[in-house]
Coordinates of C-alpha atoms and ligand atoms in Angstrom, one line a residue:
X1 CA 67.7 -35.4 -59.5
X2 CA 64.4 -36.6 -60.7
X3 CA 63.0 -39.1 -57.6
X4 CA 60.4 -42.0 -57.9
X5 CA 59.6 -41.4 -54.1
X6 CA 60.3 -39.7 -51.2
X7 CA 59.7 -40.5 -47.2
X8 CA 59.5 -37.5 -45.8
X9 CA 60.2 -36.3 -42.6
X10 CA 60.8 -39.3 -40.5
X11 CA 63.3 -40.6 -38.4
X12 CA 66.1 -42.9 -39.9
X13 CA 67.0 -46.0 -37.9
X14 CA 69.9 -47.7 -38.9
X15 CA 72.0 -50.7 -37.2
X16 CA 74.0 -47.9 -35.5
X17 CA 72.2 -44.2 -35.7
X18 CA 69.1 -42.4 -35.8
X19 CA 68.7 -39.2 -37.6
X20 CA 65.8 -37.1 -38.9
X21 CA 65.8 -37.4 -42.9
X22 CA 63.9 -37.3 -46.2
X23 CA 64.9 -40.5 -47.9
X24 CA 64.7 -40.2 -51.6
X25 CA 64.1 -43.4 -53.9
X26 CA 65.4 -43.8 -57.8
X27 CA 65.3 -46.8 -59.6
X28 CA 64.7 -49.5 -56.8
X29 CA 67.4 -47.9 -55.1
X30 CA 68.0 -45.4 -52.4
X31 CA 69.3 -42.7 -54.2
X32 CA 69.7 -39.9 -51.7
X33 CA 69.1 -38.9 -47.7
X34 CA 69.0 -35.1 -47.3
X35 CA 66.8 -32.4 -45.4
X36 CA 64.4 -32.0 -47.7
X37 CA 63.8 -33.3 -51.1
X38 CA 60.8 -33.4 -53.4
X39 CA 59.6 -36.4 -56.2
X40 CA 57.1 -37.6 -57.7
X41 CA 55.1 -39.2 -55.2
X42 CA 56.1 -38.6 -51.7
X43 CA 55.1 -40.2 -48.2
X44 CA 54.6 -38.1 -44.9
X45 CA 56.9 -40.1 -42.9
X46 CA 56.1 -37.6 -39.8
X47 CA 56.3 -39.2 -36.3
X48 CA 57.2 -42.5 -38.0
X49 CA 60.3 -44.7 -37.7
X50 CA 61.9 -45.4 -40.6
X51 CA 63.5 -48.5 -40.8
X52 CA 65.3 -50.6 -43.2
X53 CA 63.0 -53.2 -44.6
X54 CA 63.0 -56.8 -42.2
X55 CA 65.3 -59.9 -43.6
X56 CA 64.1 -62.9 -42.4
X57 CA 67.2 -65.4 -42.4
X58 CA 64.9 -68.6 -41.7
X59 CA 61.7 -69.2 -43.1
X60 CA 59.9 -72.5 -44.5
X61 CA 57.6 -71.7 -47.3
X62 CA 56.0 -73.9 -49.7
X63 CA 58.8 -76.4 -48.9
X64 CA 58.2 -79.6 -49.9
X65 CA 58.2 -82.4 -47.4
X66 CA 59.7 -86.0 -47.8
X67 CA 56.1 -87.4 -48.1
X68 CA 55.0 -85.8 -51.3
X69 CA 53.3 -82.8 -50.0
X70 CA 54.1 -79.3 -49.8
X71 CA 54.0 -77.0 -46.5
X72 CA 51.0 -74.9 -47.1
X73 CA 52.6 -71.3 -47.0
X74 CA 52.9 -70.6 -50.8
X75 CA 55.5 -67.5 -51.8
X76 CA 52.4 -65.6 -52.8
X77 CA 51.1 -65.9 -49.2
X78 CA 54.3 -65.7 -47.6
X79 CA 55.5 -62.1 -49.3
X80 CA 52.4 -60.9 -48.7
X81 CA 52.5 -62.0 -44.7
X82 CA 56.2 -60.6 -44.7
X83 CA 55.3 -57.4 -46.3
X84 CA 52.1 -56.7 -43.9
X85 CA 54.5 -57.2 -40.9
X86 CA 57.5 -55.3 -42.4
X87 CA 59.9 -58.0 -43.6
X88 CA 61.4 -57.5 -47.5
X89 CA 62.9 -60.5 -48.0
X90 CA 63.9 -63.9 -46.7
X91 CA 65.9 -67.3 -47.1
X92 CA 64.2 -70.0 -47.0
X93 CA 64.7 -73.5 -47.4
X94 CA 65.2 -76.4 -50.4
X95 CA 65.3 -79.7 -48.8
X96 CA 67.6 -82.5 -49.9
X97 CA 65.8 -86.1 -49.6
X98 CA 67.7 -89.2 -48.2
X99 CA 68.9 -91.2 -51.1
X100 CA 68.0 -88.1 -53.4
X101 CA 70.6 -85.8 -55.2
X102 CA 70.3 -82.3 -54.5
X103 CA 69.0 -81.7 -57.9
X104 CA 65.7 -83.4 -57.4
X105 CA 64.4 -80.6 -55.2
X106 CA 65.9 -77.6 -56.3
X107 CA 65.0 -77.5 -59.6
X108 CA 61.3 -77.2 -58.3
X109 CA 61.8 -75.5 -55.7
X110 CA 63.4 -72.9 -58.1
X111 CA 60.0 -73.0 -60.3
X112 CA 57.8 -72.6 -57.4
X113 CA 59.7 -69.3 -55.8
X114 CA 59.7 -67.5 -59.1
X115 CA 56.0 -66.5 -57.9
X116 CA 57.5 -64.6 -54.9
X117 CA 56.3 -61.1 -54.4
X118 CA 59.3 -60.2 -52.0
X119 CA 63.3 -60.8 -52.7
X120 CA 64.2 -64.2 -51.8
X121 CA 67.5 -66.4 -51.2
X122 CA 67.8 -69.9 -50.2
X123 CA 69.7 -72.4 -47.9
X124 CA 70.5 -75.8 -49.0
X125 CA 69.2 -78.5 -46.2
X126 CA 71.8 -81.3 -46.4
X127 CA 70.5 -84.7 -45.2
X128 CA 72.6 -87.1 -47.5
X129 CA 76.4 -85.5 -47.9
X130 CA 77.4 -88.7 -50.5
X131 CA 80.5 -88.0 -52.5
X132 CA 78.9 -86.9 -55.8
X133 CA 76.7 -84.1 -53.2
X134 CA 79.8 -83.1 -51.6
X135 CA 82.5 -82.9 -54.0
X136 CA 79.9 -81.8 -57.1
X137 CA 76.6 -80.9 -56.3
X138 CA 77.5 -78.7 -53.1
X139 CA 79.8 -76.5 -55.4
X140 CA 78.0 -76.2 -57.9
X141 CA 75.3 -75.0 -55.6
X142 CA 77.5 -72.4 -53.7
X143 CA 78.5 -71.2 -57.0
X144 CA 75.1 -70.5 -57.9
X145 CA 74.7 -67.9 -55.1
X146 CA 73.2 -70.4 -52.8
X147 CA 76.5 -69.5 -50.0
X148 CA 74.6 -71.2 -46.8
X149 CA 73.8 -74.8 -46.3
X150 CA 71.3 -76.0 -43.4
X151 CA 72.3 -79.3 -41.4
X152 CA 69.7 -81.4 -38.3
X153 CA 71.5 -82.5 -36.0
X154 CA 67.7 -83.9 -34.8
X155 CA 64.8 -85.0 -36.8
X156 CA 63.7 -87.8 -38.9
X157 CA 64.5 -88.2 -41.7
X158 CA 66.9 -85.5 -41.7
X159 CA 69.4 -85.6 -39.2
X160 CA 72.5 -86.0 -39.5
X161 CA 75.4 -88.4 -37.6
X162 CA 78.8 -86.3 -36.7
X163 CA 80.6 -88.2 -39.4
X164 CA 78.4 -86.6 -41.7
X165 CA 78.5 -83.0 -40.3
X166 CA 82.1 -83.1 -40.7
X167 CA 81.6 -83.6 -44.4
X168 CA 79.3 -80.8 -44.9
X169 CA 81.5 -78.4 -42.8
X170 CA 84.3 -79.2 -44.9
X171 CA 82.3 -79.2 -48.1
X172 CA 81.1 -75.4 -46.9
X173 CA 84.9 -74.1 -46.0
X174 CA 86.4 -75.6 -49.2
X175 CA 83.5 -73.4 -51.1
X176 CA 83.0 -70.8 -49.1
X177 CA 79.4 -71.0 -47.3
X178 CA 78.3 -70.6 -43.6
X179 CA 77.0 -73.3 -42.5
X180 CA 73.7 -73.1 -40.0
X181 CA 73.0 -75.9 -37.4
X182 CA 69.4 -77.0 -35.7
X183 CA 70.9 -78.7 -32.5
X184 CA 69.1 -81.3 -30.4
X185 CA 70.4 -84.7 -29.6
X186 CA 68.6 -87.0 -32.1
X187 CA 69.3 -90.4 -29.7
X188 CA 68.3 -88.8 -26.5
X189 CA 64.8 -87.0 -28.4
X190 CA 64.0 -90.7 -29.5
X191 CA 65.2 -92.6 -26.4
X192 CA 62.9 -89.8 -24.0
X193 CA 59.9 -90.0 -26.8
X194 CA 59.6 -93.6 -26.9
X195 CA 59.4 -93.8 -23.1
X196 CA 57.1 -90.9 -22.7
X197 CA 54.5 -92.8 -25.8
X198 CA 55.4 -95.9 -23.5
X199 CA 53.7 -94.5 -20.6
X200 CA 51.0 -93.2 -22.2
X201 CA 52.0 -89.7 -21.9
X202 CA 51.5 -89.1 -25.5
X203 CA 49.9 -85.3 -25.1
X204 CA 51.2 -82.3 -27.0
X205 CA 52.6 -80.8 -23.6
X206 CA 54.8 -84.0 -23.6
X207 CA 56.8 -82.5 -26.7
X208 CA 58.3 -80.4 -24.2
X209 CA 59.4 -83.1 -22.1
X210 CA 60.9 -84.9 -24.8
X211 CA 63.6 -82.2 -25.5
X212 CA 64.6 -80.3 -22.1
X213 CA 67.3 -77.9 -22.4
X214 CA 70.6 -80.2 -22.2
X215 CA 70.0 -82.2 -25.5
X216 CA 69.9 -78.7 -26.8
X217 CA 72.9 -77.8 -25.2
X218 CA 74.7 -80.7 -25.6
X219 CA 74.2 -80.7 -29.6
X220 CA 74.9 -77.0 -29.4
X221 CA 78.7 -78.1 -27.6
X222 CA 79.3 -80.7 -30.2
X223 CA 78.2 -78.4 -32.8
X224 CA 80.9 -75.8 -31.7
X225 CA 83.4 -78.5 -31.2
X226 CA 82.6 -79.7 -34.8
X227 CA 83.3 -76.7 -36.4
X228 CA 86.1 -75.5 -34.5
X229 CA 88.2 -78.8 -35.6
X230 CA 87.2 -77.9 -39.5
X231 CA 87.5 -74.2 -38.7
X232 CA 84.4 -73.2 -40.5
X233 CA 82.1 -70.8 -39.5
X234 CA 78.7 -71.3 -38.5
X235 CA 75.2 -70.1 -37.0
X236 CA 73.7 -71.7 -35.0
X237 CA 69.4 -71.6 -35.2
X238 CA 66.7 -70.9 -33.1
X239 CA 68.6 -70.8 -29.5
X240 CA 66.0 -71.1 -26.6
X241 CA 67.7 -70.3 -23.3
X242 CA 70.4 -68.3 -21.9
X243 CA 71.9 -72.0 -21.3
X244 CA 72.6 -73.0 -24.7
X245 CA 74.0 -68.9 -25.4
X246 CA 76.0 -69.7 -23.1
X247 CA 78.0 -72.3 -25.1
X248 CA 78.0 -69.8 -27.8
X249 CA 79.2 -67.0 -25.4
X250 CA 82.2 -69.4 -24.7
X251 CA 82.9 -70.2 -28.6
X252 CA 82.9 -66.3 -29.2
X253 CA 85.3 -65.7 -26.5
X254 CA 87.9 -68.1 -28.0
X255 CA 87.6 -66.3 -31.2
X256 CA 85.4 -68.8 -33.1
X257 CA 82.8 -67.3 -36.3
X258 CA 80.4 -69.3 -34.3
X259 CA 77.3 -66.8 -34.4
X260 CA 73.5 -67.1 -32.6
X261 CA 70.2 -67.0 -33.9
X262 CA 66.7 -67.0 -31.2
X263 CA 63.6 -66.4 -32.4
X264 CA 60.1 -64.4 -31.3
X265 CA 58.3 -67.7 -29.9
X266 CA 61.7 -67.8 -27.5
X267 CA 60.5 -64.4 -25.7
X268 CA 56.3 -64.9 -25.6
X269 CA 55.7 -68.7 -25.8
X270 CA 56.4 -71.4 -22.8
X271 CA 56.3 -74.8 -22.7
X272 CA 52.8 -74.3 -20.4
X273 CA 50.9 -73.5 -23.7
X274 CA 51.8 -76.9 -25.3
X275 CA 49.1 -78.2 -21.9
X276 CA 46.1 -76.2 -23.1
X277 CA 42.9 -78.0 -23.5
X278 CA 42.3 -81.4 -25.7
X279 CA 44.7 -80.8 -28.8
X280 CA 45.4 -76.9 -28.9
X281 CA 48.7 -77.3 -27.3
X282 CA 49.9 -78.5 -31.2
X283 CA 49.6 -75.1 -32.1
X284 CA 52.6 -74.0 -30.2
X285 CA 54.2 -77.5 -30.7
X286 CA 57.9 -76.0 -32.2
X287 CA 61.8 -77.4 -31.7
X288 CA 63.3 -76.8 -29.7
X289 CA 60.5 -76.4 -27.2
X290 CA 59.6 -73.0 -25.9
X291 CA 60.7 -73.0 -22.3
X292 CA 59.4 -70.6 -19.9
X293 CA 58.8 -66.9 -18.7
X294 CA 62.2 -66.9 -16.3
X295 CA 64.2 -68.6 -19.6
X296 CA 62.6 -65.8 -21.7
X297 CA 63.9 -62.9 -19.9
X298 CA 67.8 -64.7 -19.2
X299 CA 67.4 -64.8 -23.1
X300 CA 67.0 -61.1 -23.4
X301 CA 70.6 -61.2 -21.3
X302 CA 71.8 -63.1 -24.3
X303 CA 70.4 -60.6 -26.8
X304 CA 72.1 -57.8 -25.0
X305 CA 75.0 -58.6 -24.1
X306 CA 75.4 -59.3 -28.7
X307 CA 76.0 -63.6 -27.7
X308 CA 72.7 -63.8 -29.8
X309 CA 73.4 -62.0 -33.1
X310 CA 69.9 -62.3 -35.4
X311 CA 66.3 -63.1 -34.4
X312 CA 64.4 -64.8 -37.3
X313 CA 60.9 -66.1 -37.2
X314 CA 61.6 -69.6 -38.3
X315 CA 57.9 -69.8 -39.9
X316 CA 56.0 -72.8 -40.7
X317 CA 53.6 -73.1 -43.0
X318 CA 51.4 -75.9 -41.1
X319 CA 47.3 -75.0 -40.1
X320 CA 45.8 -76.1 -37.0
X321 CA 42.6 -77.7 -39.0
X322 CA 43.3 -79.4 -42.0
X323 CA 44.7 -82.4 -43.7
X324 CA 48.5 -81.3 -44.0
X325 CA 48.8 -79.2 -40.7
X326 CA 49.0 -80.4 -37.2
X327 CA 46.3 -82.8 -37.7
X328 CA 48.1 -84.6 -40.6
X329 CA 48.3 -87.7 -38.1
X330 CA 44.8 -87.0 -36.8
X331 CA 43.3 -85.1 -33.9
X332 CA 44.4 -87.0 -30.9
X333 CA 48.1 -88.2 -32.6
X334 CA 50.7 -88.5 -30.1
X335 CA 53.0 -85.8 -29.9
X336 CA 55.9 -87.3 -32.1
X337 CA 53.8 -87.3 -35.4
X338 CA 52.6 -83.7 -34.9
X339 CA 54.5 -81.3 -37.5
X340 CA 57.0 -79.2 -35.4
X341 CA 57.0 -75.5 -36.4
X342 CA 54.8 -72.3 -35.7
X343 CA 54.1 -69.4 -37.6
X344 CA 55.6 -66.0 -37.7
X345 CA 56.2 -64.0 -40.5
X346 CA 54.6 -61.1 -40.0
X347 CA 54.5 -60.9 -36.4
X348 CA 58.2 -61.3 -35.8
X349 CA 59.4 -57.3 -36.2
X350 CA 56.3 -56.7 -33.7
X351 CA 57.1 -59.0 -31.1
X352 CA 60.8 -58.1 -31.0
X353 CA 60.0 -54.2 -31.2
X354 CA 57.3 -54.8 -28.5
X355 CA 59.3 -57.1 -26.1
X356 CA 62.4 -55.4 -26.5
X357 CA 62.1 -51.6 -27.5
X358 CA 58.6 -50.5 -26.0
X359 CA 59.8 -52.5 -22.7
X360 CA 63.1 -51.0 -22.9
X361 CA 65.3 -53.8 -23.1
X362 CA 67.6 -53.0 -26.0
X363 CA 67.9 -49.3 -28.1
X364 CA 65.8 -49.2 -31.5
X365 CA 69.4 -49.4 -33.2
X366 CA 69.8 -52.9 -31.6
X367 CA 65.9 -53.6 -32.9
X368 CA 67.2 -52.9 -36.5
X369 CA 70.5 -55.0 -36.1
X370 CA 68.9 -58.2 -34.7
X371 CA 66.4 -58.4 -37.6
X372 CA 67.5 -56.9 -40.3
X373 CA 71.6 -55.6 -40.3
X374 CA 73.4 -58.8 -38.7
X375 CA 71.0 -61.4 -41.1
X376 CA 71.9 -59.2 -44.2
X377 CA 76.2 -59.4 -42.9
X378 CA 76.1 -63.0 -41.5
X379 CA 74.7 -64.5 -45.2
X380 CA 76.3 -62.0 -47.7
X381 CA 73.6 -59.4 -47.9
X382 CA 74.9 -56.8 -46.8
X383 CA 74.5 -53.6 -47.7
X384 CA 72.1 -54.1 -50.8
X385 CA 69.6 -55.3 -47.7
X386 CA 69.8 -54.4 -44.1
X387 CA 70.2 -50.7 -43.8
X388 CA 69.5 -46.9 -44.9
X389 CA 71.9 -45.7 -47.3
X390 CA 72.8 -44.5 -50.9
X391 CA 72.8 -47.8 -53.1
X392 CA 71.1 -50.2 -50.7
X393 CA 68.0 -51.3 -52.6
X394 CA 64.8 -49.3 -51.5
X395 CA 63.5 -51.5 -49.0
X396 CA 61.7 -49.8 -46.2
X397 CA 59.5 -49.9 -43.4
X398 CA 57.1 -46.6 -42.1
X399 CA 57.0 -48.1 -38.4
X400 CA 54.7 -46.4 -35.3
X401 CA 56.4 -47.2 -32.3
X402 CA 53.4 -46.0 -30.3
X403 CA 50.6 -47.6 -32.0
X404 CA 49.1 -50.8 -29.8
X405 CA 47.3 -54.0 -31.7
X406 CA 46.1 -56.5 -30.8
X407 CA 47.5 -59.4 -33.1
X408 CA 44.8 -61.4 -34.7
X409 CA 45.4 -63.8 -37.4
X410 CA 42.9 -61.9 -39.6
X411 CA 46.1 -58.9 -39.4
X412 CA 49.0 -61.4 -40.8
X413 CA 47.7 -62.2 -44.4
X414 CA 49.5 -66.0 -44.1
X415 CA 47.6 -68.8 -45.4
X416 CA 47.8 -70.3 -41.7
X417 CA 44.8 -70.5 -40.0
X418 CA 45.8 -69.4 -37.0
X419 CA 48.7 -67.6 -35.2
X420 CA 50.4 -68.9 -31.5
X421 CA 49.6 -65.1 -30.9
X422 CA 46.7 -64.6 -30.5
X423 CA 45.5 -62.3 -28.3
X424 CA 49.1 -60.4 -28.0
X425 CA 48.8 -57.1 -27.2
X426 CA 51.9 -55.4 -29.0
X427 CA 53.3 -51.8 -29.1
X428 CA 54.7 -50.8 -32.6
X429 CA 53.9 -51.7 -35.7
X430 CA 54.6 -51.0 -39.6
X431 CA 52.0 -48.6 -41.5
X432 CA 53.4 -49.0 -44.6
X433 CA 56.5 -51.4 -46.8
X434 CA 58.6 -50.0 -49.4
X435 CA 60.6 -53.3 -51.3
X436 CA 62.6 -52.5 -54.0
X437 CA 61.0 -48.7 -54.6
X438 CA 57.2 -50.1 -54.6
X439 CA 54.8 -49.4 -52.0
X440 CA 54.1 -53.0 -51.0
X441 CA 51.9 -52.1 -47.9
X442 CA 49.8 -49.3 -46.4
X443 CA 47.6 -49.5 -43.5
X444 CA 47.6 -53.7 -43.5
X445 CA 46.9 -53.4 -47.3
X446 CA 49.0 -55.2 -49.5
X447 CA 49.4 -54.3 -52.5
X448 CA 52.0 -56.5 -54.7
X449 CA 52.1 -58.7 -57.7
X450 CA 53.5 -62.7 -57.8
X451 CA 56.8 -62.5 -59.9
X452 CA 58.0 -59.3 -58.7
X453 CA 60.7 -60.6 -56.2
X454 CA 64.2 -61.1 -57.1
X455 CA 66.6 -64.6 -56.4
X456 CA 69.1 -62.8 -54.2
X457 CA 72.7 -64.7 -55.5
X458 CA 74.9 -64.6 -53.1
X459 CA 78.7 -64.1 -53.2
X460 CA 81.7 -64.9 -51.2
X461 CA 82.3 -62.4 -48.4
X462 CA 84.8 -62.0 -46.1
X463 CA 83.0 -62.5 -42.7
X464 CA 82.7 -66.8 -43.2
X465 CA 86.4 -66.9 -44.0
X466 CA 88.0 -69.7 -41.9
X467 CA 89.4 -67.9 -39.2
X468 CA 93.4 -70.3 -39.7
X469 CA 93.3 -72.2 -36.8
X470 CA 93.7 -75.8 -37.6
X471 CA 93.9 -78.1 -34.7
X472 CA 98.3 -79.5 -34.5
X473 CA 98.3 -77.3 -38.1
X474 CA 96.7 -80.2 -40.1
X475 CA 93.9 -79.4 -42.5
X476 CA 92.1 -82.1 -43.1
X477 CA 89.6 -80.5 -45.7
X478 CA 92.3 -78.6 -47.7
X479 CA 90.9 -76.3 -50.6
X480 CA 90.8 -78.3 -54.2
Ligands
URP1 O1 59.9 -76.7 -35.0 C1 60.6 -76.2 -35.9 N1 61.4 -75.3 -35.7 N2 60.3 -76.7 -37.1 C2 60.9 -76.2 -38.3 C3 62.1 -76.9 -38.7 C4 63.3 -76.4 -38.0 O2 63.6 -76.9 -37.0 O3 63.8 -75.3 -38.4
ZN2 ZN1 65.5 -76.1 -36.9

């Protein structure tokens, strides 16, 4: 068999083994895993880790924003960030405006990604579920491979009111899509803000104030409860404390697909870096807050014990300086007008590796599952992306699990001008990215042209089947 490439002599970390193979590339593809095999070009893999490439289920990138402007990651700067920190391919995010169709976004948003160096899906933010969106547009949509839809519970002008979640949920189970939920208490965020801007207490650390735990928590519940009376699946984002796992923990355990997300800024951020000096507390400005050091390690409970499924960076493509980033509202704004969000892309294998393998907190088998494996299952991936094996698409990371950095912005390649990490001292990292059979990345050099990532359509797939259990038997969103 005649092969493009072959990593040789590594170790092969899937979702659920380890074993020392050559790993031989045809086509794009992997075509074969065997003792030893020769091609064309070939890669010592030798004391390396060889992982399948990192799927990142929820990244913003050059997503436009309600007020005409666009966040400032572009997909040129994004693939390029993902491939330098081991991540092949992501979903990211086409907003729906208020009082917009569905339509008036996309079709842009479309145009813009076809610049993406990496492989690249979609979810569909729902912020106006009228009748034409949900009986027309939404299928449609789903049709079109895009099989997840995003809803805010918080947020303006996104959120959504529980009448309106309903009709999303039952627009995703009568089209088969999961459904993926950002849950904070819109009323109580506003009620707590306006006091806190009342009293003066207008400082970036007062971001934190503004959302404790229990309006996370208690959106989380009525998410759950949501869902469970539609009986469709969904995912819940970016969960920051063992005490909103916990309500997913209890969903689990009563045999709903109700499935948990956490991300990197979750284990190495706290609320206490949002009260750094004069404005630099925006930089770590993200919802729901960052909590603190004794959350952070409950959380790694959470992770282990499989309550938390997928950790995803949940990027943001807005700078520190600058007229679009955090400043948009100007140095001093109060915290409600700074843009929520931190960036990640290519940090978010390190952290989790760092955090959880080098300090021994979950197996590198559970590393590979969290951020690559379970996001490829839980959105219909799976197995073209998220593992080692004959068929999957040749997407691959050469990681060193010993090697120590330091991260520094200048390392990430993201058109952010900073990183919340700066200064982290990590252990494990990738040397090189494989996406699709190229060699995307070698020793921090990326090497990759715009256009050569693919829209990843996504079919039906058995795990976000309703699971049949109708509240009294009555189906109030019955298929067409
Ligand atoms: O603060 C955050 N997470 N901003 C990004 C939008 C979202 O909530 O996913
Ligand atoms: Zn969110």
């Amino acid at each position: 068999m005649g092969l493009d490439l072959v990593l040789r002599g590594g170790m092969v970390v899937t979702g659920s083994d380890s074993f020392r193979a050559d790993v031989g590339i045809s086509g794009g593809k992997i075509a074969v895993l065997a003792e030893r095999l020769d091609g064309a070009q070939v890669i010592d893999a030798g004391g390396l880790l060889v992982l399948p490439g990192g799927v990142d289920t929820h990244c913003h990138i050059e997503q436009p924003e309600p007020d005409d402007f666009v966040q400032e990651e572009s997909f040129i700067s994004a693939s390029a960030s993902c491939f330098a920190g081991g991540t092949t391919s992501v979903i990211c995010f086409v907003p729906q405006f208020k009082g917009h169709a569905i339509a008036d976004t996309l079709t842009d948003y479309r145009r813009r990604a076809e610049q993406s160096m990496m492989d690249y899906s979609f979810h569909q933010i729902i912020t106006d579920p009228t009748d034409d969106v949900v009986e027309r547009e939404i299928p449609e949509l789903i049709a079109s491979g895009i099989r997840s839809l995003k809803v805010f519970l918080t947020y303006d002008p996104l959120h959504l009111d529980d009448r309106q979640y309903l009709r999303v949920l039952a627009a995703a189970r009568r089209n088969r899509a999961l459904v993926t939920v950002h849950c904070e208490n819109y009323e109580a965020i506003k009620w707590r803000a306006e006091a806190l801007v009342q009293a003066g207490m207008t400082a970036p650390k007062y971001h934190a104030w503004s959302r404790p735990k229990v309006v996370e928590r208690e959106a989380t519940h009525r998410a759950i409860a949501l869902a469970e009376l539609v009986d469709q699946p969904i995912q819940i984002f970016h969960v920051s404390c063992s005490e909103v796992a916990e309500e997913i923990a209890r969903a689990k355990a009563r045999g709903l697909k109700v499935w948990g997300e956490t991300c990197p800024q979750y284990f190495v951020l706290g609320a206490a870096d949002m009260d750094r000096p004069g404005f630099e507390g925006a930089k770590f400005m993200c919802s729901p807050s960052p909590r603190d050091a004794e959350s952070a390690a409950a959380l790694w409970g959470d992770v282990r014990r499989g309550t938390l499924d997928v950790v995803s960076s949940d990027h943001c493509g807005f700078s520190y300086g600058g007229s679009l980033g955090k400043k948009v509202h100007g140095e001093n704004a109060a915290f409600p007008l700074v843009p929520n969000g931190v960036p990640g892309l290519a940090t978010r294998l390190a952290i989790v590796f760092s955090e959880g393998v080098s300090k021994g907190r979950i197996d590198v088998n559970h590393f590979v599952r969290l951020t690559a494996t379970n996001p490829a299952k839980m959105f219909g991936l799976y197995p073209r992306k998220g593992t080692i094996a004959p068929g999957a698409d040749a997407d691959v990371v050469l990681w060193d699990p010993g090697k120590r950095v330091t991260t520094t912005n200048a390392l990430l390649h993201h058109a952010i001008d900073y990183t919340p990490y700066e200064g982290l001292e990590v252990t494990g990292w990738p040397v090189a990215t494989i996406a699709g059979g190229r060699v995307v990345m070698r020793d921090g050099k990326v090497q990759a042209q715009p256009g050569e990532g693919r829209f990843l359509a996504r079919d039906p797939y058995p795990l976000i089947a309703p699971t049949g259990v109708l509240a009294d038997g009555f189906d109030a969103a019955p298929p067409g």
